[in-house]
Structure formats: structure tokens, C-alpha cells
Amino acid sequence: MPSHDLDAPSSHTQPVRAIVLAAGKGTRMKSGLPKVLHPLRGLPLIEHALRAAIRATGQKPIVIVGHDSAAVQAAIGDRADFVLQAEQLGTGHAVMMAEAAMRDDPSAHVIVTAADMPLVRPETLQSLVDECKQHGAALSLLSVVVNDPRGFGRVARDASGNVTAIVEQVACTPEQLKITELNGAIYCIDAAWLWDALRRIKPNPRKGEYFLTDLVEIAVADGRTARAIVAGDIDECIGINTRVDLADADAALRRRINRAHMLNGVSIVDPAATYIDLDVTIGEDTVILPNTHVLGRSRIGANSAIGPNSLLRNATIGAGCEIRQSVIEDARVDDGADVGPFSHLRSGAHVCAGAHVGNFGEIKKSTLGPNSKMGHFSYLGDATVGENVNIGAGAITCNYDGVRKNPTTIGDGAFIGSDTLLVAPVEIGANATTGAGAVVTKNVPPDTVAVGLPARVIRRKGQNKP
Ligand code: UD1
Ligand code: CA
């Protein structure tokens, strides 16, 4: 993400710890993959909530895992402490599981977030902490005011604006169903009050689950205050229950990412048709043309033009490059080089500065040296090409003999004639030339011309006879 969208670490003097709920199966996703591992803009869903929690608190969050806990833990590694909720008995029960892990924790407040709420900003978590502190409240929660209830719990308030209850949709009276303020399910809770209050949650009569939302009524019964702050950006409260929600979140996050790049000096011609992952970086004055996907850990320098209709995944593109209608995956293009239309750079391809890959080129695990040109219908695999080389139309490295991948080396200044087949392993010396249609099975020395099938040297350059 561009730097201006990064959030400063917590300015709170008292420590705050975050608990991220991630134990649920995500039944409504209808998927073999745990819900919290579904990808969103290049990162597993849970990663978004985790980053926000870390930025807001400056501490390792506690993640409550349950369904497919091994896979979830593997995705996060050591950036969180894990607590197992073996049986998923509800959001209230999930938080209870963290009590032992937090026994000696000095935090005065606990933030509870859900792994299925990926768009919550760290600043929003911080403002929940501020709200809770300011009012000496038992808890504060994030709400959202929208006309589409999305099956969320309704937030009931009294005349003074304090929250009196969260009512789940199924339990709502007809009057309560009309409430447009919904529970975003992100909370800041007074740590000194939390653990005892959790023990007083009764299983929900309908579902038998322990609802975290019941904490509000427990606070009121204790004579404590519950507060809510309304999300200024309704996108923050997009919760992922189904794949429909996931698509909504993707669209919202794309808008956010694209906007940040544009404010950082990147031109995006049609943001609605531009798909940039969260961790991508793009330099100033680069233009992204429509229907372009820039994915994974791709990096693009300044003054480049990318697209239209291109896909970059973990690509490193320099400054002043042009990539048109092409696919670049796990590959690198240096300053001033251009690719496309309709070319494919695969894993380990390196197009050096000023080089040119025209149409229908494919490069895998190969270097195309500085200012070298490969204009038309060519394949380079396991090849090292020097500088100022011309790869003629249709020239191909035959790198695979059916068993092994073999290397091809082409020296500086070589001229590979159209339709040359370079049967690897093979070396073409510097400034050598191959004739059109040559099938090169043996090394060609520098400064010679080789032609035919199999290719043979017919003369040294600068001489008329061999
Ligand atoms: C919850 C809220 C609802 C709110 C909505 C917003 C409750 C009772 N309801 O409903 O008021 O409007 O979020 O998105 O809290 N989880 C566990 N263990 C469990 C159950 C759930 O870790 O035993 C985790 C899930 O993995 C998920 C999160 O808690 O990340 C929320 O659970 P979910 O079942 O999706 O709650 P909602 O029905 O969406
Ligand atoms: Ca949910």
C-alpha cells in the first residue's frame, strides 16, 4: 500500500491487546477452504484483520482458531498467539477462550475483531479505544447505518445515545427490525470487567450459542455504559459470510487501493476495471490502463505504462517501461524495456534495461540482455542472452530434450536468424549470425555465420569464404 495510507502505530500509553475471532467454519461460504483463508486482494482474509489489529495496538494479537486451525496458524506464522476454541459455541464463547492467555496481560482494554471483517481500519480500532476510555464505558462497539440489514444485529440506544442492547436479526421485534444502525461486531472492552461478564452470558435460546453481543445488556445490568461509534465509511463494516460478501469486499477494497495510488501520483484510467492487490507498489506518473491486474508483490517503477488487458503477478517492473496486453509472472523487466502486445514472461524471466519483447514472445528462466530485441513469435527457455542481440522472428530455444532442461547461451551482438532452432545445450558466440531456418545443434564460435540443418559454420564474418 502506498505510504500515506499506512497507519501510525498506536499512540495509546496504556497497552491494548487485540483478540481476532477466526474459529468459525464459515458454513455459508460453501467451501473446502476455511472462510478466513479465502483470498482478498492478494492476502488471506484473516491477514487484513490481523494487520489492522497489529497497527492499532503495536502488539501481537491473540487469534482464536478452531475450524482447520493448523491451516489458519500456518498462514499467520508467529505474528500472533493462538488459542484453540475446539468447539465453536459462539462469539462470546470464543472470547472466553482467551482468558487464560491474557491472565498476566497488563492491557487495560481488549479489542475484539473478527477475521471476517477485513476492511476495518486501524484508526477505527483506535477510536473505539478512545471512545471506551472517554466514557469510562464497559465497552464500545463499531456500528454502521445502512438500509440493507445484511442479517446483522441491530443496535438499540436510549435517549442519551448509550447502547442498551444488540438484538440479533432472528430475535428482533417488528419495531427493532426497522432499526438501521447495525452491529459491526468490532469492540473495545474494559479488561477489568470483561472476563467476569463473559461468564454471565447465557446460551442463546434459539441457537444454543454464547453471543458476545449479550455483553451489552450485562453492562447495562452492571450500571456500566456501552457506547457505539458509527463507521464513517460503510465499507468498513462489510462482513464476509458468503461469496457475495467477498465480492463486495473486493470491490470496496479495490476502490480504496486504487484511490491511494491515484493520490500518490499514479494515473488509473478506469479504476472500476483495474485490479491491484494490497501489497503492490507503483511509482509516480505511471499509467495503468483498463482491465489490468497487478497482483501479489508486484512492484512498478515510475513513468511506466501498464495495460490495457495485462496481468502482472509478483512482477518487478522498472521505470519508463511499457507493458501492453501481456502476462508477467514472477519475472522482472528493467528500466526502459517494453513488452507486448500478447507476450508472456514466466517464472525467472529477466528482460534487461532497454530490451524489447514484441508480440507472441514467451520467456522462462532466461535473461534477455540490455537493448536486445525479440520482436516476433519467439521462445526463450533456460537461456542467457547478452546485450544488443537480435532474436529473429520465430527463433526458439529447444531447451527440453524430453528428460532435462538444457541451457542456451547467446553472446553479445549475436544475430539469430528468423526461425532458428537452438537445440540446447548450445552456445552462440558473440557477434555470430545464424541463417534463417538454421537448426543449431553445436556451438557456434564468435564472429562466424552458421546456416542449415544441422547448422554448420560457412564463414568467418568479414571474409567471403570459410
Ligand atoms: C456477528 C454478530 C452480529 C453482527 C455481525 C457482523 C454475534 C452473536 N453476532 O454475527 O451482531 O452484526 O457479526 O458481521 O456476535 N467465531 C468464532 N467462534 C465461534 C463463532 C464465531 O471464532 O464460535 C468467529 C467467526 O470465525 C467469525 C466471527 O467470529 O470470524 C463472527 O462469527 P459469525 O458466525 O460470522 O457471526 P455473525 O453471524 O456474522
Ligand atoms: Ca460474520
Coordinates of N, CA and C in Angstrom, one line a residue, residues 134-351:
Q134 N -12.9 7.5 27.1 CA -13.6 8.8 27.4 C -14.8 8.7 28.2
H135 N -15.6 7.7 28.0 CA -16.9 7.5 28.7 C -16.7 6.5 29.9
G136 N -15.5 6.1 30.2 CA -15.4 5.1 31.2 C -16.3 3.9 31.0
A137 N -16.5 3.6 29.7 CA -17.5 2.6 29.3 C -17.0 1.1 29.6
A138 N -18.0 0.2 29.7 CA -17.6 -1.2 29.8 C -17.2 -1.7 28.4
L139 N -17.8 -1.1 27.4 CA -17.4 -1.5 26.1 C -17.9 -0.4 25.1
S140 N -17.2 -0.4 23.9 CA -17.6 0.4 22.8 C -17.6 -0.5 21.6
L141 N -18.5 -0.2 20.7 CA -18.6 -1.0 19.5 C -18.7 -0.2 18.3
L142 N -18.4 -0.8 17.1 CA -18.5 -0.1 15.9 C -19.8 -0.5 15.2
S143 N -20.5 0.6 14.9 CA -21.8 0.3 14.2 C -21.8 0.9 12.8
V144 N -22.8 0.6 12.0 CA -22.9 1.1 10.7 C -24.4 1.4 10.4
V145 N -24.7 2.5 9.8 CA -26.0 2.8 9.5 C -26.3 2.6 8.0
V146 N -27.1 1.6 7.7 CA -27.4 1.3 6.3 C -28.8 0.8 6.2
N147 N -29.4 0.9 5.0 CA -30.8 0.4 4.9 C -30.8 -1.1 4.6
D148 N -29.7 -1.7 4.1 CA -29.7 -3.1 3.9 C -29.2 -3.8 5.2
P149 N -30.1 -4.5 5.9 CA -29.7 -5.1 7.2 C -28.7 -6.2 7.2
R150 N -28.5 -6.9 6.0 CA -27.5 -7.9 5.8 C -27.5 -9.0 6.9
G151 N -28.6 -9.1 7.6 CA -28.6 -10.2 8.7 C -27.8 -9.8 9.9
F152 N -27.4 -8.5 10.0 CA -26.6 -8.1 11.2 C -27.5 -7.8 12.4
G153 N -26.8 -7.8 13.6 CA -27.6 -7.5 14.8 C -27.9 -6.0 14.7
R154 N -29.1 -5.6 15.4 CA -29.5 -4.2 15.4 C -29.0 -3.6 16.7
V155 N -28.6 -2.3 16.6 CA -28.1 -1.6 17.8 C -29.2 -0.8 18.4
A156 N -29.6 -1.1 19.6 CA -30.7 -0.3 20.3 C -30.0 0.7 21.2
R157 N -30.5 2.0 21.2 CA -29.9 3.0 22.0 C -31.0 3.7 22.9
D158 N -30.6 4.2 24.0 CA -31.5 5.0 24.8 C -31.5 6.5 24.4
A159 N -32.3 7.3 25.1 CA -32.4 8.7 24.7 C -31.0 9.5 24.7
S160 N -30.1 9.0 25.7 CA -28.9 9.7 25.8 C -27.8 9.2 24.8
G161 N -28.2 8.2 24.0 CA -27.3 7.7 23.0 C -26.5 6.5 23.4
N162 N -26.6 6.1 24.7 CA -25.9 4.9 25.1 C -26.6 3.7 24.5
V163 N -25.8 2.7 24.2 CA -26.3 1.5 23.7 C -26.9 0.6 24.8
T164 N -28.1 0.1 24.5 CA -28.8 -0.7 25.6 C -28.8 -2.2 25.2
A165 N -28.7 -2.5 23.9 CA -28.8 -3.9 23.6 C -28.3 -4.0 22.1
I166 N -27.9 -5.2 21.8 CA -27.7 -5.6 20.4 C -28.7 -6.8 20.2
V167 N -29.5 -6.6 19.2 CA -30.5 -7.7 19.0 C -30.3 -8.4 17.7
E168 N -30.0 -9.7 17.8 CA -29.8 -10.4 16.5 C -31.0 -10.4 15.7
Q169 N -30.9 -10.4 14.4 CA -32.0 -10.3 13.5 C -33.1 -11.3 13.8
V170 N -32.8 -12.5 14.1 CA -33.8 -13.5 14.4 C -34.7 -13.2 15.7
A171 N -34.1 -12.4 16.6 CA -34.7 -12.1 17.8 C -35.5 -10.8 17.8
C172 N -35.4 -10.1 16.7 CA -35.9 -8.7 16.6 C -37.5 -8.7 16.6
T173 N -38.0 -7.7 17.3 CA -39.4 -7.4 17.2 C -39.6 -6.6 15.9
P174 N -40.9 -6.6 15.4 CA -41.1 -5.8 14.2 C -40.5 -4.4 14.3
E175 N -40.7 -3.7 15.4 CA -40.1 -2.4 15.6 C -38.6 -2.4 15.5
Q176 N -38.0 -3.4 16.2 CA -36.5 -3.4 16.1 C -36.0 -3.7 14.7
L177 N -36.8 -4.5 14.0 CA -36.3 -4.8 12.6 C -36.2 -3.5 11.8
K178 N -36.8 -2.4 12.2 CA -36.7 -1.2 11.4 C -35.5 -0.4 11.8
I179 N -34.8 -0.8 12.8 CA -33.5 -0.1 13.2 C -32.5 -0.2 12.1
T180 N -31.9 0.9 11.7 CA -30.9 0.9 10.6 C -29.5 0.9 11.1
E181 N -29.3 1.0 12.4 CA -28.0 1.0 12.9 C -27.6 -0.4 13.3
L182 N -26.6 -0.9 12.6 CA -26.2 -2.4 12.7 C -24.9 -2.6 13.5
N183 N -24.8 -3.7 14.1 CA -23.6 -4.0 14.9 C -22.5 -4.5 13.9
G184 N -21.4 -3.8 13.9 CA -20.3 -4.2 13.0 C -19.4 -5.3 13.7
A185 N -19.7 -5.6 14.9 CA -19.0 -6.7 15.6 C -17.5 -6.5 15.8
I186 N -17.2 -5.2 16.0 CA -15.8 -4.9 16.4 C -16.0 -4.1 17.7
Y187 N -15.2 -4.5 18.7 CA -15.4 -4.0 20.1 C -14.1 -3.6 20.7
C188 N -14.3 -2.6 21.7 CA -13.2 -2.4 22.7 C -13.9 -2.6 24.0
I189 N -13.2 -3.4 24.8 CA -13.9 -3.8 26.1 C -12.9 -3.6 27.3
D190 N -13.5 -3.1 28.4 CA -12.7 -2.8 29.6 C -12.2 -4.2 30.1
A191 N -10.9 -4.4 30.2 CA -10.4 -5.7 30.5 C -10.7 -6.1 32.0
A192 N -10.8 -5.1 32.8 CA -11.1 -5.4 34.2 C -12.5 -6.0 34.4
W193 N -13.4 -5.7 33.5 CA -14.8 -6.1 33.6 C -15.1 -7.4 32.7
L194 N -14.3 -7.5 31.6 CA -14.6 -8.5 30.6 C -14.8 -9.9 31.0
W195 N -13.8 -10.5 31.7 CA -13.8 -11.9 31.9 C -14.9 -12.4 32.8
D196 N -15.2 -11.6 33.8 CA -16.4 -11.9 34.7 C -17.7 -11.8 33.9
A197 N -17.8 -10.8 33.1 CA -19.0 -10.5 32.4 C -19.3 -11.7 31.4
L198 N -18.2 -12.2 30.8 CA -18.3 -13.3 29.8 C -19.0 -14.5 30.5
R199 N -18.6 -14.7 31.7 CA -19.1 -15.9 32.4 C -20.6 -15.8 32.7
R200 N -21.1 -14.6 32.6 CA -22.6 -14.4 32.8 C -23.4 -14.5 31.5
I201 N -22.8 -14.7 30.4 CA -23.5 -14.8 29.1 C -24.2 -16.2 29.2
K202 N -25.5 -16.2 28.9 CA -26.3 -17.4 28.9 C -26.4 -17.9 27.4
P203 N -26.4 -19.2 27.2 CA -26.5 -19.7 25.8 C -27.8 -19.1 25.2
N204 N -27.7 -18.7 24.0 CA -28.9 -18.2 23.3 C -29.9 -19.2 23.1
P205 N -31.2 -18.9 23.5 CA -32.3 -19.9 23.5 C -32.5 -20.5 22.1
R206 N -32.3 -19.7 21.0 CA -32.5 -20.2 19.7 C -31.4 -21.1 19.2
K207 N -30.2 -20.6 19.3 CA -29.1 -21.3 18.7 C -28.2 -22.1 19.7
G208 N -28.4 -21.9 21.0 CA -27.6 -22.5 22.0 C -26.2 -22.0 22.1
E209 N -25.9 -20.9 21.3 CA -24.5 -20.3 21.3 C -24.4 -19.2 22.3
Y210 N -23.2 -19.0 22.7 CA -22.9 -17.8 23.6 C -22.6 -16.6 22.7
F211 N -23.5 -15.7 22.7 CA -23.4 -14.5 21.9 C -22.6 -13.4 22.6
L212 N -21.5 -12.9 22.0 CA -20.7 -11.8 22.6 C -21.6 -10.6 22.7
T213 N -22.5 -10.4 21.8 CA -23.4 -9.3 21.8 C -24.2 -9.1 23.1
D214 N -24.4 -10.2 23.8 CA -25.1 -10.1 25.1 C -24.4 -9.3 26.1
L215 N -23.1 -9.0 25.9 CA -22.3 -8.2 26.8 C -22.9 -6.9 27.1
V216 N -23.6 -6.3 26.0 CA -24.2 -5.0 26.2 C -25.2 -5.0 27.3
E217 N -26.1 -6.0 27.3 CA -27.2 -6.0 28.3 C -26.6 -6.3 29.7
I218 N -25.5 -7.1 29.7 CA -24.8 -7.3 31.0 C -24.2 -6.0 31.5
A219 N -23.6 -5.2 30.6 CA -23.0 -4.0 31.1 C -24.1 -3.1 31.6
V220 N -25.2 -3.0 30.9 CA -26.3 -2.1 31.4 C -26.8 -2.6 32.8
A221 N -26.9 -3.9 33.0 CA -27.3 -4.5 34.3 C -26.3 -4.2 35.4
D222 N -25.0 -4.1 35.0 CA -24.0 -3.7 36.0 C -23.9 -2.2 36.2
G223 N -24.8 -1.5 35.6 CA -24.8 0.0 35.7 C -23.6 0.6 35.0
R224 N -23.1 -0.1 34.0 CA -22.0 0.4 33.2 C -22.5 1.0 31.9
T225 N -21.7 1.7 31.2 CA -22.1 2.3 29.9 C -21.6 1.4 28.7
A226 N -22.4 1.4 27.7 CA -21.9 0.8 26.4 C -22.1 1.9 25.4
R227 N -21.1 2.1 24.6 CA -21.1 3.1 23.5 C -21.0 2.5 22.2
A228 N -21.3 3.3 21.2 CA -21.1 2.8 19.8 C -20.6 4.0 19.0
I229 N -19.7 3.8 18.1 CA -19.4 4.8 17.1 C -19.8 4.3 15.8
V230 N -20.4 5.2 15.0 CA -20.9 4.9 13.7 C -19.7 5.0 12.7
A231 N -19.5 3.9 11.9 CA -18.5 3.9 10.9 C -18.7 5.0 9.9
G232 N -17.7 5.9 9.7 CA -17.9 7.0 8.7 C -17.9 6.4 7.3
D233 N -17.2 5.3 7.1 CA -17.1 4.6 5.8 C -17.8 3.3 5.9
I234 N -19.0 3.2 5.3 CA -19.8 1.9 5.5 C -19.0 0.7 5.0
D235 N -18.1 0.9 4.1 CA -17.3 -0.3 3.6 C -16.6 -1.0 4.8
E236 N -16.3 -0.2 5.8 CA -15.5 -0.8 6.9 C -16.3 -2.0 7.6
C237 N -17.6 -1.9 7.5 CA -18.4 -2.9 8.1 C -18.9 -4.0 7.2
I238 N -18.2 -4.2 6.0 CA -18.5 -5.3 5.2 C -18.0 -6.6 5.9
G239 N -18.9 -7.5 6.3 CA -18.5 -8.7 6.9 C -18.7 -9.8 5.9
I240 N -17.8 -10.8 5.9 CA -17.8 -11.8 4.9 C -18.5 -13.1 5.4
N241 N -19.7 -13.3 5.0 CA -20.4 -14.6 5.3 C -20.5 -15.4 4.1
T242 N -20.8 -14.8 3.0 CA -20.9 -15.6 1.7 C -20.0 -15.0 0.7
R243 N -19.9 -15.7 -0.5 CA -19.1 -15.3 -1.6 C -19.6 -14.0 -2.2
V244 N -20.9 -13.7 -2.0 CA -21.4 -12.4 -2.4 C -20.8 -11.3 -1.6
D245 N -20.6 -11.5 -0.3 CA -20.0 -10.5 0.5 C -18.5 -10.4 0.1
L246 N -17.9 -11.5 -0.2 CA -16.5 -11.4 -0.6 C -16.3 -10.6 -1.8
A247 N -17.2 -10.7 -2.8 CA -17.1 -9.9 -4.0 C -17.3 -8.4 -3.7
D248 N -18.3 -8.1 -2.7 CA -18.5 -6.7 -2.3 C -17.2 -6.2 -1.6
A249 N -16.6 -7.0 -0.8 CA -15.4 -6.5 -0.1 C -14.3 -6.3 -1.1
D250 N -14.2 -7.1 -2.1 CA -13.2 -7.0 -3.1 C -13.3 -5.6 -3.8
A251 N -14.6 -5.4 -4.2 CA -14.8 -4.1 -4.9 C -14.5 -2.9 -4.0
A252 N -14.9 -3.0 -2.8 CA -14.6 -1.9 -1.9 C -13.1 -1.7 -1.6
L253 N -12.4 -2.8 -1.5 CA -11.0 -2.7 -1.2 C -10.3 -2.2 -2.4
R254 N -10.7 -2.6 -3.6 CA -10.1 -2.1 -4.8 C -10.3 -0.6 -4.9
R255 N -11.5 -0.1 -4.6 CA -11.7 1.3 -4.7 C -10.7 2.0 -3.7
R256 N -10.5 1.5 -2.5 CA -9.6 2.1 -1.5 C -8.1 2.0 -2.0
I257 N -7.7 0.9 -2.6 CA -6.3 0.7 -3.0 C -6.1 1.7 -4.2
N258 N -7.0 1.7 -5.2 CA -6.8 2.5 -6.4 C -6.7 4.0 -6.0
R259 N -7.6 4.4 -5.1 CA -7.6 5.8 -4.7 C -6.3 6.2 -4.1
A260 N -5.8 5.3 -3.2 CA -4.5 5.6 -2.6 C -3.4 5.7 -3.6
H261 N -3.4 4.9 -4.6 CA -2.4 5.0 -5.7 C -2.5 6.3 -6.5
M262 N -3.8 6.6 -6.8 CA -4.0 7.9 -7.6 C -3.6 9.1 -6.8
L263 N -3.8 9.1 -5.5 CA -3.4 10.2 -4.6 C -1.9 10.2 -4.5
N264 N -1.3 9.1 -4.8 CA 0.2 9.1 -4.8 C 0.8 9.4 -6.1
G265 N 0.0 9.7 -7.1 CA 0.6 10.1 -8.4 C 0.6 9.1 -9.5
V266 N -0.2 8.1 -9.3 CA -0.4 7.1 -10.4 C -1.7 7.4 -11.1
S267 N -1.6 7.3 -12.4 CA -2.9 7.5 -13.2 C -3.6 6.2 -13.4
I268 N -4.8 6.1 -13.1 CA -5.6 4.9 -13.3 C -6.7 5.3 -14.2
V269 N -6.7 4.9 -15.4 CA -7.7 5.4 -16.4 C -9.1 5.0 -16.0
D270 N -9.3 3.8 -15.6 CA -10.6 3.3 -15.3 C -10.5 2.5 -14.0
P271 N -10.6 3.1 -12.9 CA -10.5 2.4 -11.6 C -11.4 1.2 -11.4
A272 N -12.6 1.3 -12.0 CA -13.5 0.2 -11.8 C -13.1 -1.1 -12.6
A273 N -12.1 -0.9 -13.5 CA -11.6 -2.0 -14.3 C -10.2 -2.2 -14.1
T274 N -9.7 -1.9 -12.9 CA -8.3 -2.0 -12.5 C -8.2 -2.8 -11.2
Y275 N -7.4 -3.9 -11.2 CA -7.4 -4.8 -10.1 C -6.0 -4.9 -9.5
I276 N -5.8 -4.1 -8.4 CA -4.5 -4.1 -7.8 C -4.5 -4.7 -6.4
D277 N -3.6 -5.6 -6.2 CA -3.5 -6.2 -4.8 C -3.0 -5.2 -3.8
L278 N -3.2 -5.6 -2.5 CA -2.9 -4.7 -1.4 C -1.4 -4.3 -1.3
D279 N -0.5 -5.3 -1.6 CA 0.9 -5.1 -1.3 C 1.7 -4.6 -2.5
V280 N 1.0 -4.2 -3.5 CA 1.7 -3.7 -4.8 C 2.2 -2.3 -4.6
T281 N 3.4 -2.0 -5.1 CA 3.8 -0.6 -5.1 C 4.0 -0.1 -6.5
I282 N 3.6 1.2 -6.8 CA 3.7 1.8 -8.1 C 4.3 3.2 -8.0
G283 N 5.2 3.5 -8.9 CA 5.9 4.8 -8.9 C 5.1 5.9 -9.5
E284 N 5.5 7.1 -9.3 CA 4.8 8.3 -9.8 C 4.7 8.3 -11.3
D285 N 3.7 8.9 -11.8 CA 3.5 9.1 -13.2 C 3.4 7.9 -14.1
T286 N 3.2 6.8 -13.4 CA 2.9 5.5 -14.1 C 1.4 5.5 -14.4
V287 N 1.1 5.0 -15.6 CA -0.3 5.0 -16.0 C -0.8 3.5 -16.1
I288 N -1.9 3.2 -15.5 CA -2.4 1.9 -15.5 C -3.7 1.9 -16.4
L289 N -3.6 1.2 -17.5 CA -4.7 1.2 -18.5 C -5.7 0.1 -18.1
P290 N -6.9 0.2 -18.6 CA -8.0 -0.6 -18.1 C -7.8 -2.1 -18.3
N291 N -8.6 -2.8 -17.5 CA -8.6 -4.3 -17.5 C -7.2 -4.9 -17.2
T292 N -6.6 -4.3 -16.2 CA -5.2 -4.7 -15.9 C -5.2 -5.2 -14.4
H293 N -4.6 -6.3 -14.2 CA -4.5 -6.9 -12.9 C -3.0 -6.8 -12.4
V294 N -2.8 -6.2 -11.3 CA -1.4 -6.1 -10.8 C -1.4 -6.8 -9.4
L295 N -0.9 -8.0 -9.3 CA -1.2 -8.9 -8.2 C 0.1 -9.2 -7.4
G296 N -0.2 -9.8 -6.2 CA 0.8 -10.3 -5.3 C 1.8 -9.2 -4.9
R297 N 3.1 -9.4 -5.0 CA 4.0 -8.5 -4.5 C 4.7 -7.7 -5.7
S298 N 3.9 -7.4 -6.7 CA 4.4 -6.7 -7.8 C 4.9 -5.3 -7.5
R299 N 5.9 -4.9 -8.1 CA 6.5 -3.5 -7.9 C 6.6 -2.9 -9.3
I300 N 6.2 -1.7 -9.5 CA 6.3 -1.0 -10.7 C 6.9 0.3 -10.5
G301 N 7.9 0.7 -11.3 CA 8.6 1.9 -11.1 C 7.8 3.1 -11.7
A302 N 8.5 4.3 -11.7 CA 7.9 5.5 -12.2 C 7.8 5.6 -13.7
N303 N 6.9 6.4 -14.2 CA 6.8 6.7 -15.6 C 6.6 5.5 -16.6
S304 N 6.0 4.5 -16.1 CA 5.8 3.3 -16.9 C 4.3 3.3 -17.4
A305 N 4.0 2.5 -18.4 CA 2.6 2.4 -18.8 C 2.3 0.9 -18.8
I306 N 1.2 0.5 -18.1 CA 0.9 -0.9 -18.0 C -0.5 -1.1 -18.5
G307 N -0.7 -2.1 -19.4 CA -2.0 -2.4 -19.9 C -2.2 -1.7 -21.3
P308 N -3.4 -1.8 -21.8 CA -4.6 -2.4 -21.2 C -4.4 -4.0 -21.2
N309 N -5.4 -4.6 -20.5 CA -5.5 -6.1 -20.6 C -4.3 -6.8 -20.2
S310 N -3.7 -6.5 -19.2 CA -2.4 -7.1 -18.7 C -2.6 -7.7 -17.4
L311 N -1.8 -8.8 -17.1 CA -1.8 -9.4 -15.8 C -0.4 -9.5 -15.3
L312 N -0.1 -8.9 -14.2 CA 1.2 -8.9 -13.6 C 1.1 -9.6 -12.2
R313 N 1.9 -10.6 -12.0 CA 1.8 -11.3 -10.6 C 3.3 -11.4 -10.1
N314 N 3.5 -10.8 -9.0 CA 4.9 -10.8 -8.4 C 5.9 -10.4 -9.5
A315 N 5.5 -9.3 -10.2 CA 6.4 -8.8 -11.3 C 7.2 -7.6 -10.7
T316 N 8.4 -7.5 -11.2 CA 9.2 -6.3 -10.8 C 9.4 -5.5 -12.1
I317 N 8.8 -4.4 -12.3 CA 8.9 -3.6 -13.5 C 9.6 -2.3 -13.1
G318 N 10.6 -1.9 -14.0 CA 11.4 -0.7 -13.7 C 10.7 0.6 -14.1
A319 N 11.5 1.6 -14.2 CA 10.9 2.9 -14.6 C 10.9 3.0 -16.2
G320 N 9.9 3.8 -16.7 CA 9.9 4.0 -18.1 C 9.6 2.8 -18.9
C321 N 9.0 1.8 -18.4 CA 8.7 0.6 -19.2 C 7.3 0.7 -19.8
E322 N 7.1 -0.1 -20.8 CA 5.7 -0.2 -21.4 C 5.4 -1.7 -21.5
I323 N 4.2 -2.1 -20.9 CA 3.8 -3.5 -20.9 C 2.4 -3.4 -21.5
R324 N 2.2 -4.0 -22.7 CA 0.9 -3.9 -23.3 C 0.3 -5.3 -23.5
Q325 N -0.9 -5.5 -23.1 CA -1.7 -6.7 -23.3 C -0.8 -8.0 -23.1
S326 N -0.2 -8.0 -21.9 CA 0.8 -9.1 -21.7 C 0.6 -9.7 -20.3
V327 N 1.2 -10.9 -20.1 CA 1.2 -11.5 -18.8 C 2.6 -11.7 -18.3
I328 N 2.8 -11.2 -17.1 CA 4.2 -11.3 -16.5 C 4.1 -11.8 -15.1
E329 N 4.7 -13.0 -14.9 CA 4.5 -13.7 -13.6 C 5.9 -14.0 -13.0
D330 N 6.2 -13.6 -11.8 CA 7.4 -13.9 -11.1 C 8.6 -13.6 -12.0
A331 N 8.5 -12.4 -12.7 CA 9.5 -12.1 -13.6 C 9.9 -10.6 -13.5
R332 N 11.0 -10.2 -14.2 CA 11.5 -8.8 -13.9 C 11.7 -8.2 -15.3
V333 N 11.4 -6.9 -15.4 CA 11.6 -6.1 -16.6 C 12.3 -4.8 -16.1
D334 N 13.5 -4.5 -16.6 CA 14.2 -3.4 -16.1 C 13.9 -2.1 -16.9
D335 N 14.4 -1.0 -16.4 CA 14.1 0.4 -16.9 C 14.1 0.5 -18.4
G336 N 13.1 1.1 -19.0 CA 13.1 1.4 -20.4 C 12.8 0.2 -21.3
A337 N 12.5 -0.9 -20.7 CA 12.2 -2.1 -21.6 C 10.7 -2.1 -21.9
D338 N 10.4 -2.8 -23.0 CA 9.0 -2.9 -23.3 C 8.6 -4.3 -23.7
V339 N 7.4 -4.6 -23.4 CA 6.9 -6.0 -23.7 C 5.5 -5.9 -24.3
G340 N 5.3 -6.7 -25.3 CA 3.9 -6.9 -25.8 C 3.7 -6.1 -27.1
P341 N 2.5 -6.2 -27.7 CA 1.3 -6.9 -27.1 C 1.5 -8.4 -27.2
F342 N 0.7 -9.1 -26.3 CA 0.5 -10.5 -26.3 C 1.8 -11.3 -26.1
S343 N 2.5 -11.0 -25.1 CA 3.7 -11.8 -24.7 C 3.5 -12.3 -23.3
H344 N 4.3 -13.3 -23.0 CA 4.2 -14.0 -21.7 C 5.6 -14.2 -21.0
L345 N 5.8 -13.4 -20.0 CA 7.1 -13.7 -19.2 C 6.7 -14.5 -18.0
R346 N 7.4 -15.7 -18.0 CA 7.1 -16.6 -16.9 C 8.2 -16.6 -15.8
S347 N 8.1 -17.5 -14.9 CA 9.0 -17.5 -13.7 C 10.5 -17.4 -14.1
G348 N 11.1 -16.5 -13.5 CA 12.6 -16.3 -13.8 C 13.0 -15.6 -15.0
A349 N 12.0 -15.0 -15.7 CA 12.3 -14.2 -16.9 C 12.9 -12.9 -16.4
H350 N 13.9 -12.4 -17.1 CA 14.5 -11.1 -16.8 C 14.8 -10.4 -18.1
V351 N 14.0 -9.4 -18.3 CA 14.2 -8.5 -19.5 C 15.0 -7.3 -19.1

